[in-house]
Amino acid sequence: MKTSIAMNLAREANLDLVEVSAHAKPPVAKLIDYGKFKYNEKIKAREARRNQSTAEVKESRFRLKIDDHDFEVKKNQVSRFLEGGDKVKVSIMLRGREQSRPVGGIELMQRLADEVEEFGTVESAPRRDGRNIIMVLAPKGKKVHKQSEQRRRGADSREERQARQQARLKAKEEAQKAAAQEAKEALASLGKGSSAAEQTDSESENPQTSTKKTSSRPADEGEGKASPKEGK
């Protein structure tokens, strides 16, 4: 199909003519909504970045003469790193006479590897590097990577969750204020209605008494006028 014909078809359909394969013979083009196409490509790229495992190399330093409590603290730290999908570089610095007894450092490394084997495996065995003994641990299994990715996604969307929570709280407060205002207006309206009813009742009683008094006056006047006739 000629390019001019394709362009006319694109105008009639209110779409865009986009070349999707320039190296094909003949080149391939499609009639699509280019804005929607770019949006979908952006979504796909974002999902691809999320699915990539971006493992970092953490570092944890031990001492050869470490007590049991400090060892447990360091071990838990290494376990968290491995569970998070990151590699861990473990190092022990040998000081003074410790340099003549590197076996103790290797044994300590092996003890650590045995106690964290649930979360990681030894990628690089303990080795001497100058005054240091170094070992590298790698996370174990795809499950750990998935958990790490879930935590990263959770961290990325933490601000969004906080914003949504604040919006919900604000909406709730506004609804409570509106309800309180409506209740206040209803009570005020009810009070005005009661006052008007009481005033109407009192007015309905007063005309009766005034009518009685008014009706008695002509009778009195009539009696006063009749007395002179009787005198005559």
PDB file of C-alpha atoms in Angstrom:
ATOM      1  CA  MET A   1       0.000   0.000   0.000  1.00  0.00           C
ATOM      2  CA  LYS A   2       1.241   3.457  -0.824  1.00  0.00           C
ATOM      3  CA  THR A   3       2.094   5.818   1.994  1.00  0.00           C
ATOM      4  CA  SER A   4      -0.363   8.435   0.732  1.00  0.00           C
ATOM      5  CA  ILE A   5      -3.239   5.937   0.838  1.00  0.00           C
ATOM      6  CA  ALA A   6      -2.288   4.864   4.344  1.00  0.00           C
ATOM      7  CA  MET A   7      -2.146   8.492   5.452  1.00  0.00           C
ATOM      8  CA  ASN A   8      -5.619   9.121   4.041  1.00  0.00           C
ATOM      9  CA  LEU A   9      -6.961   6.072   5.879  1.00  0.00           C
ATOM     10  CA  ALA A  10      -5.372   7.324   9.102  1.00  0.00           C
ATOM     11  CA  ARG A  11      -7.021  10.736   8.717  1.00  0.00           C
ATOM     12  CA  GLU A  12     -10.421   9.189   8.024  1.00  0.00           C
ATOM     13  CA  ALA A  13     -10.153   6.939  11.094  1.00  0.00           C
ATOM     14  CA  ASN A  14      -8.717   9.752  13.243  1.00  0.00           C
ATOM     15  CA  LEU A  15      -5.683   7.576  14.001  1.00  0.00           C
ATOM     16  CA  ASP A  16      -1.919   7.791  13.545  1.00  0.00           C
ATOM     17  CA  LEU A  17       0.198   5.939  10.996  1.00  0.00           C
ATOM     18  CA  VAL A  18       3.094   4.439  12.983  1.00  0.00           C
ATOM     19  CA  GLU A  19       5.984   2.458  11.512  1.00  0.00           C
ATOM     20  CA  VAL A  20       6.556  -0.566  13.761  1.00  0.00           C
ATOM     21  CA  SER A  21       9.157  -2.446  11.722  1.00  0.00           C
ATOM     22  CA  ALA A  22      11.411  -0.265   9.629  1.00  0.00           C
ATOM     23  CA  HIS A  23      13.830  -3.054   8.617  1.00  0.00           C
ATOM     24  CA  ALA A  24      11.163  -5.374   7.215  1.00  0.00           C
ATOM     25  CA  LYS A  25      10.700  -5.652   3.465  1.00  0.00           C
ATOM     26  CA  PRO A  26       8.385  -3.943   2.859  1.00  0.00           C
ATOM     27  CA  PRO A  27       8.344  -1.862   6.078  1.00  0.00           C
ATOM     28  CA  VAL A  28       5.401  -2.529   8.386  1.00  0.00           C
ATOM     29  CA  ALA A  29       3.173   0.282   9.656  1.00  0.00           C
ATOM     30  CA  LYS A  30      -0.002   0.297  11.743  1.00  0.00           C
ATOM     31  CA  LEU A  31      -2.950   2.604  12.220  1.00  0.00           C
ATOM     32  CA  ILE A  32      -3.060   3.207  15.972  1.00  0.00           C
ATOM     33  CA  ASP A  33      -3.716   5.878  18.566  1.00  0.00           C
ATOM     34  CA  TYR A  34      -0.153   7.053  19.152  1.00  0.00           C
ATOM     35  CA  GLY A  35      -0.878   8.605  22.545  1.00  0.00           C
ATOM     36  CA  LYS A  36      -2.430   5.376  23.813  1.00  0.00           C
ATOM     37  CA  PHE A  37       0.440   3.406  22.273  1.00  0.00           C
ATOM     38  CA  LYS A  38       3.049   5.471  24.139  1.00  0.00           C
ATOM     39  CA  TYR A  39       1.105   5.103  27.383  1.00  0.00           C
ATOM     40  CA  ASN A  40       0.994   1.306  27.032  1.00  0.00           C
ATOM     41  CA  GLU A  41       4.711   1.205  26.257  1.00  0.00           C
ATOM     42  CA  LYS A  42       5.409   3.234  29.397  1.00  0.00           C
ATOM     43  CA  ILE A  43       3.354   0.814  31.504  1.00  0.00           C
ATOM     44  CA  LYS A  44       5.199  -2.175  30.029  1.00  0.00           C
ATOM     45  CA  ALA A  45       8.590  -0.594  30.740  1.00  0.00           C
ATOM     46  CA  ARG A  46       7.564   0.124  34.327  1.00  0.00           C
ATOM     47  CA  GLU A  47       6.440  -3.464  34.857  1.00  0.00           C
ATOM     48  CA  ALA A  48       9.694  -4.742  33.357  1.00  0.00           C
ATOM     49  CA  ARG A  49      11.713  -2.621  35.789  1.00  0.00           C
ATOM     50  CA  ARG A  50       9.682  -3.937  38.692  1.00  0.00           C
ATOM     51  CA  ASN A  51      10.245  -7.536  37.654  1.00  0.00           C
ATOM     52  CA  GLN A  52      13.996  -7.097  37.439  1.00  0.00           C
ATOM     53  CA  SER A  53      15.904  -8.321  40.485  1.00  0.00           C
ATOM     54  CA  THR A  54      18.220  -5.513  41.567  1.00  0.00           C
ATOM     55  CA  ALA A  55      20.273  -7.329  44.202  1.00  0.00           C
ATOM     56  CA  GLU A  56      22.722  -5.262  46.195  1.00  0.00           C
ATOM     57  CA  VAL A  57      25.853  -6.390  48.009  1.00  0.00           C
ATOM     58  CA  LYS A  58      25.557  -5.649  51.704  1.00  0.00           C
ATOM     59  CA  GLU A  59      28.490  -5.870  54.077  1.00  0.00           C
ATOM     60  CA  SER A  60      28.698  -7.193  57.619  1.00  0.00           C
ATOM     61  CA  ARG A  61      31.857  -7.051  59.723  1.00  0.00           C
ATOM     62  CA  PHE A  62      32.677  -9.444  62.554  1.00  0.00           C
ATOM     63  CA  ARG A  63      35.388  -9.596  65.176  1.00  0.00           C
ATOM     64  CA  LEU A  64      37.257 -12.802  65.850  1.00  0.00           C
ATOM     65  CA  LYS A  65      36.573 -12.581  69.603  1.00  0.00           C
ATOM     66  CA  ILE A  66      32.871 -11.818  69.292  1.00  0.00           C
ATOM     67  CA  ASP A  67      30.540 -12.787  72.142  1.00  0.00           C
ATOM     68  CA  ASP A  68      27.373 -14.825  71.635  1.00  0.00           C
ATOM     69  CA  HIS A  69      24.986 -11.866  71.917  1.00  0.00           C
ATOM     70  CA  ASP A  70      26.803  -9.787  69.309  1.00  0.00           C
ATOM     71  CA  PHE A  71      27.052 -12.834  67.063  1.00  0.00           C
ATOM     72  CA  GLU A  72      23.254 -13.297  67.213  1.00  0.00           C
ATOM     73  CA  VAL A  73      22.716  -9.629  66.364  1.00  0.00           C
ATOM     74  CA  LYS A  74      25.056  -9.839  63.367  1.00  0.00           C
ATOM     75  CA  LYS A  75      23.562 -13.145  62.269  1.00  0.00           C
ATOM     76  CA  ASN A  76      20.032 -11.690  62.291  1.00  0.00           C
ATOM     77  CA  GLN A  77      21.263  -8.749  60.244  1.00  0.00           C
ATOM     78  CA  VAL A  78      22.796 -11.068  57.644  1.00  0.00           C
ATOM     79  CA  SER A  79      19.572 -13.126  57.580  1.00  0.00           C
ATOM     80  CA  ARG A  80      17.505 -10.012  56.860  1.00  0.00           C
ATOM     81  CA  PHE A  81      19.814  -9.016  54.023  1.00  0.00           C
ATOM     82  CA  LEU A  82      19.588 -12.471  52.456  1.00  0.00           C
ATOM     83  CA  GLU A  83      15.832 -12.659  52.946  1.00  0.00           C
ATOM     84  CA  GLY A  84      15.588  -9.294  51.224  1.00  0.00           C
ATOM     85  CA  GLY A  85      17.280 -10.749  48.139  1.00  0.00           C
ATOM     86  CA  ASP A  86      20.684  -9.112  48.609  1.00  0.00           C
ATOM     87  CA  LYS A  87      24.131 -10.655  48.669  1.00  0.00           C
ATOM     88  CA  VAL A  88      26.203 -10.250  51.829  1.00  0.00           C
ATOM     89  CA  LYS A  89      29.952  -9.798  52.046  1.00  0.00           C
ATOM     90  CA  VAL A  90      31.096 -10.974  55.477  1.00  0.00           C
ATOM     91  CA  SER A  91      34.526  -9.902  56.683  1.00  0.00           C
ATOM     92  CA  ILE A  92      36.641 -10.462  59.787  1.00  0.00           C
ATOM     93  CA  MET A  93      39.621  -8.210  60.476  1.00  0.00           C
ATOM     94  CA  LEU A  94      42.499  -9.998  62.195  1.00  0.00           C
ATOM     95  CA  ARG A  95      44.351  -7.873  64.722  1.00  0.00           C
ATOM     96  CA  GLY A  96      47.777  -8.405  66.240  1.00  0.00           C
ATOM     97  CA  ARG A  97      48.377 -12.034  67.116  1.00  0.00           C
ATOM     98  CA  GLU A  98      45.060 -13.026  65.516  1.00  0.00           C
ATOM     99  CA  GLN A  99      46.836 -12.867  62.156  1.00  0.00           C
ATOM    100  CA  SER A 100      48.822 -15.946  63.126  1.00  0.00           C
ATOM    101  CA  ARG A 101      45.580 -17.870  63.843  1.00  0.00           C
ATOM    102  CA  PRO A 102      43.311 -17.357  60.812  1.00  0.00           C
ATOM    103  CA  VAL A 103      41.712 -20.765  61.365  1.00  0.00           C
ATOM    104  CA  GLY A 104      39.522 -19.267  64.098  1.00  0.00           C
ATOM    105  CA  GLY A 105      38.136 -16.742  61.627  1.00  0.00           C
ATOM    106  CA  ILE A 106      37.384 -19.430  59.042  1.00  0.00           C
ATOM    107  CA  GLU A 107      35.570 -21.490  61.686  1.00  0.00           C
ATOM    108  CA  LEU A 108      33.510 -18.437  62.659  1.00  0.00           C
ATOM    109  CA  MET A 109      32.587 -17.890  59.015  1.00  0.00           C
ATOM    110  CA  GLN A 110      31.527 -21.524  58.667  1.00  0.00           C
ATOM    111  CA  ARG A 111      29.396 -21.244  61.809  1.00  0.00           C
ATOM    112  CA  LEU A 112      27.636 -18.214  60.366  1.00  0.00           C
ATOM    113  CA  ALA A 113      27.036 -19.951  57.030  1.00  0.00           C
ATOM    114  CA  ASP A 114      25.520 -22.973  58.795  1.00  0.00           C
ATOM    115  CA  GLU A 115      23.138 -20.846  60.871  1.00  0.00           C
ATOM    116  CA  VAL A 116      21.845 -18.765  57.943  1.00  0.00           C
ATOM    117  CA  GLU A 117      21.597 -21.610  55.407  1.00  0.00           C
ATOM    118  CA  GLU A 118      17.800 -21.244  55.473  1.00  0.00           C
ATOM    119  CA  PHE A 119      18.150 -17.881  53.726  1.00  0.00           C
ATOM    120  CA  GLY A 120      21.396 -18.111  51.753  1.00  0.00           C
ATOM    121  CA  THR A 121      24.225 -20.200  50.417  1.00  0.00           C
ATOM    122  CA  VAL A 122      27.979 -19.676  50.284  1.00  0.00           C
ATOM    123  CA  GLU A 123      28.830 -18.087  46.939  1.00  0.00           C
ATOM    124  CA  SER A 124      32.480 -17.440  47.771  1.00  0.00           C
ATOM    125  CA  ALA A 125      34.119 -19.638  50.417  1.00  0.00           C
ATOM    126  CA  PRO A 126      36.053 -18.005  53.292  1.00  0.00           C
ATOM    127  CA  ARG A 127      39.478 -16.844  52.109  1.00  0.00           C
ATOM    128  CA  ARG A 128      42.331 -14.783  53.432  1.00  0.00           C
ATOM    129  CA  ASP A 129      42.725 -11.306  51.957  1.00  0.00           C
ATOM    130  CA  GLY A 130      45.572  -9.502  53.679  1.00  0.00           C
ATOM    131  CA  ARG A 131      44.528  -8.909  57.280  1.00  0.00           C
ATOM    132  CA  ASN A 132      40.935  -9.863  56.525  1.00  0.00           C
ATOM    133  CA  ILE A 133      38.983 -13.066  56.019  1.00  0.00           C
ATOM    134  CA  ILE A 134      36.188 -12.645  53.483  1.00  0.00           C
ATOM    135  CA  MET A 135      33.148 -14.739  52.573  1.00  0.00           C
ATOM    136  CA  VAL A 136      30.249 -13.928  50.239  1.00  0.00           C
ATOM    137  CA  LEU A 137      26.723 -15.249  50.834  1.00  0.00           C
ATOM    138  CA  ALA A 138      24.019 -15.244  48.156  1.00  0.00           C
ATOM    139  CA  PRO A 139      20.231 -15.301  48.696  1.00  0.00           C
ATOM    140  CA  LYS A 140      18.584 -18.670  48.376  1.00  0.00           C
ATOM    141  CA  GLY A 141      15.799 -19.500  45.932  1.00  0.00           C
ATOM    142  CA  LYS A 142      13.298 -17.461  43.901  1.00  0.00           C
ATOM    143  CA  LYS A 143      10.949 -17.173  46.843  1.00  0.00           C
ATOM    144  CA  VAL A 144      13.379 -14.857  48.573  1.00  0.00           C
ATOM    145  CA  HIS A 145      13.649 -12.681  45.469  1.00  0.00           C
ATOM    146  CA  LYS A 146       9.869 -12.433  45.251  1.00  0.00           C
ATOM    147  CA  GLN A 147       9.655 -11.418  48.890  1.00  0.00           C
ATOM    148  CA  SER A 148      12.360  -8.816  48.305  1.00  0.00           C
ATOM    149  CA  GLU A 149      10.542  -7.450  45.278  1.00  0.00           C
ATOM    150  CA  GLN A 150       7.286  -7.279  47.218  1.00  0.00           C
ATOM    151  CA  ARG A 151       8.994  -5.326  49.978  1.00  0.00           C
ATOM    152  CA  ARG A 152      10.533  -2.950  47.450  1.00  0.00           C
ATOM    153  CA  ARG A 153       7.148  -2.372  45.857  1.00  0.00           C
ATOM    154  CA  GLY A 154       5.694  -1.805  49.301  1.00  0.00           C
ATOM    155  CA  ALA A 155       8.396   0.750  50.073  1.00  0.00           C
ATOM    156  CA  ASP A 156       7.802   2.512  46.743  1.00  0.00           C
ATOM    157  CA  SER A 157       4.066   2.803  47.387  1.00  0.00           C
ATOM    158  CA  ARG A 158       4.367   3.678  51.087  1.00  0.00           C
ATOM    159  CA  GLU A 159       4.027   7.384  50.395  1.00  0.00           C
ATOM    160  CA  GLU A 160       0.974   6.741  48.231  1.00  0.00           C
ATOM    161  CA  ARG A 161      -0.653   4.714  51.022  1.00  0.00           C
ATOM    162  CA  GLN A 162       0.075   7.462  53.533  1.00  0.00           C
ATOM    163  CA  ALA A 163      -1.425  10.053  51.184  1.00  0.00           C
ATOM    164  CA  ARG A 164      -4.558   7.929  50.703  1.00  0.00           C
ATOM    165  CA  GLN A 165      -4.841   7.412  54.457  1.00  0.00           C
ATOM    166  CA  GLN A 166      -4.569  11.138  55.106  1.00  0.00           C
ATOM    167  CA  ALA A 167      -7.200  11.800  52.445  1.00  0.00           C
ATOM    168  CA  ARG A 168      -9.553   9.268  54.064  1.00  0.00           C
ATOM    169  CA  LEU A 169      -9.030  10.826  57.500  1.00  0.00           C
ATOM    170  CA  LYS A 170      -9.672  14.292  56.115  1.00  0.00           C
ATOM    171  CA  ALA A 171     -12.849  13.124  54.369  1.00  0.00           C
ATOM    172  CA  LYS A 172     -14.004  11.449  57.579  1.00  0.00           C
ATOM    173  CA  GLU A 173     -13.414  14.624  59.601  1.00  0.00           C
ATOM    174  CA  GLU A 174     -15.302  16.707  57.048  1.00  0.00           C
ATOM    175  CA  ALA A 175     -18.203  14.238  57.109  1.00  0.00           C
ATOM    176  CA  GLN A 176     -18.306  14.368  60.911  1.00  0.00           C
ATOM    177  CA  LYS A 177     -18.286  18.178  60.862  1.00  0.00           C
ATOM    178  CA  ALA A 178     -21.085  18.221  58.288  1.00  0.00           C
ATOM    179  CA  ALA A 179     -23.153  15.766  60.350  1.00  0.00           C
ATOM    180  CA  ALA A 180     -22.611  17.829  63.507  1.00  0.00           C
ATOM    181  CA  GLN A 181     -23.657  21.000  61.675  1.00  0.00           C
ATOM    182  CA  GLU A 182     -26.806  19.310  60.346  1.00  0.00           C
ATOM    183  CA  ALA A 183     -27.681  18.048  63.822  1.00  0.00           C
ATOM    184  CA  LYS A 184     -27.141  21.530  65.260  1.00  0.00           C
ATOM    185  CA  GLU A 185     -29.380  23.103  62.616  1.00  0.00           C
ATOM    186  CA  ALA A 186     -32.038  20.440  63.187  1.00  0.00           C
ATOM    187  CA  LEU A 187     -32.037  21.120  66.938  1.00  0.00           C
ATOM    188  CA  ALA A 188     -32.263  24.864  66.322  1.00  0.00           C
ATOM    189  CA  SER A 189     -35.169  24.374  63.919  1.00  0.00           C
ATOM    190  CA  LEU A 190     -36.921  22.112  66.421  1.00  0.00           C
ATOM    191  CA  GLY A 191     -36.487  24.735  69.155  1.00  0.00           C
ATOM    192  CA  LYS A 192     -37.975  27.456  66.952  1.00  0.00           C
ATOM    193  CA  GLY A 193     -40.922  25.209  66.116  1.00  0.00           C
ATOM    194  CA  SER A 194     -41.649  24.551  69.794  1.00  0.00           C
ATOM    195  CA  SER A 195     -41.529  28.284  70.628  1.00  0.00           C
ATOM    196  CA  ALA A 196     -43.891  29.106  67.765  1.00  0.00           C
ATOM    197  CA  ALA A 197     -46.307  26.391  68.867  1.00  0.00           C
ATOM    198  CA  GLU A 198     -46.337  27.663  72.458  1.00  0.00           C
ATOM    199  CA  GLN A 199     -46.939  31.223  71.260  1.00  0.00           C
ATOM    200  CA  THR A 200     -49.828  30.062  69.055  1.00  0.00           C
ATOM    201  CA  ASP A 201     -51.412  28.185  71.959  1.00  0.00           C
ATOM    202  CA  SER A 202     -51.191  31.218  74.239  1.00  0.00           C
ATOM    203  CA  GLU A 203     -52.691  33.465  71.571  1.00  0.00           C
ATOM    204  CA  SER A 204     -55.550  31.040  71.015  1.00  0.00           C
ATOM    205  CA  GLU A 205     -56.371  31.144  74.722  1.00  0.00           C
ATOM    206  CA  ASN A 206     -56.233  34.980  75.090  1.00  0.00           C
ATOM    207  CA  PRO A 207     -58.937  35.789  72.476  1.00  0.00           C
ATOM    208  CA  GLN A 208     -61.446  33.638  74.365  1.00  0.00           C
ATOM    209  CA  THR A 209     -60.981  35.581  77.585  1.00  0.00           C
ATOM    210  CA  SER A 210     -61.120  38.909  75.748  1.00  0.00           C
ATOM    211  CA  THR A 211     -64.303  37.836  73.967  1.00  0.00           C
ATOM    212  CA  LYS A 212     -65.926  36.983  77.239  1.00  0.00           C
ATOM    213  CA  LYS A 213     -65.034  40.353  78.708  1.00  0.00           C
ATOM    214  CA  THR A 214     -66.255  42.199  75.610  1.00  0.00           C
ATOM    215  CA  SER A 215     -69.562  40.361  75.553  1.00  0.00           C
ATOM    216  CA  SER A 216     -70.230  41.249  79.178  1.00  0.00           C
ATOM    217  CA  ARG A 217     -69.910  44.979  78.582  1.00  0.00           C
ATOM    218  CA  PRO A 218     -72.971  45.392  76.284  1.00  0.00           C
ATOM    219  CA  ALA A 219     -75.069  43.484  78.765  1.00  0.00           C
ATOM    220  CA  ASP A 220     -74.017  45.843  81.497  1.00  0.00           C
ATOM    221  CA  GLU A 221     -74.769  48.847  79.313  1.00  0.00           C
ATOM    222  CA  GLY A 222     -78.155  47.437  78.424  1.00  0.00           C
ATOM    223  CA  GLU A 223     -79.015  46.966  82.020  1.00  0.00           C
ATOM    224  CA  GLY A 224     -77.931  50.534  82.757  1.00  0.00           C
ATOM    225  CA  LYS A 225     -80.204  51.890  80.012  1.00  0.00           C
ATOM    226  CA  ALA A 226     -83.209  49.858  81.124  1.00  0.00           C
ATOM    227  CA  SER A 227     -83.235  51.257  84.609  1.00  0.00           C
ATOM    228  CA  PRO A 228     -84.356  54.791  83.561  1.00  0.00           C
ATOM    229  CA  LYS A 229     -87.371  53.337  81.706  1.00  0.00           C
ATOM    230  CA  GLU A 230     -88.388  51.546  84.773  1.00  0.00           C
ATOM    231  CA  GLY A 231     -88.165  54.850  86.651  1.00  0.00           C
ATOM    232  CA  LYS A 232     -90.513  56.490  84.188  1.00  0.00           C
TER     233      LYS A 232
END
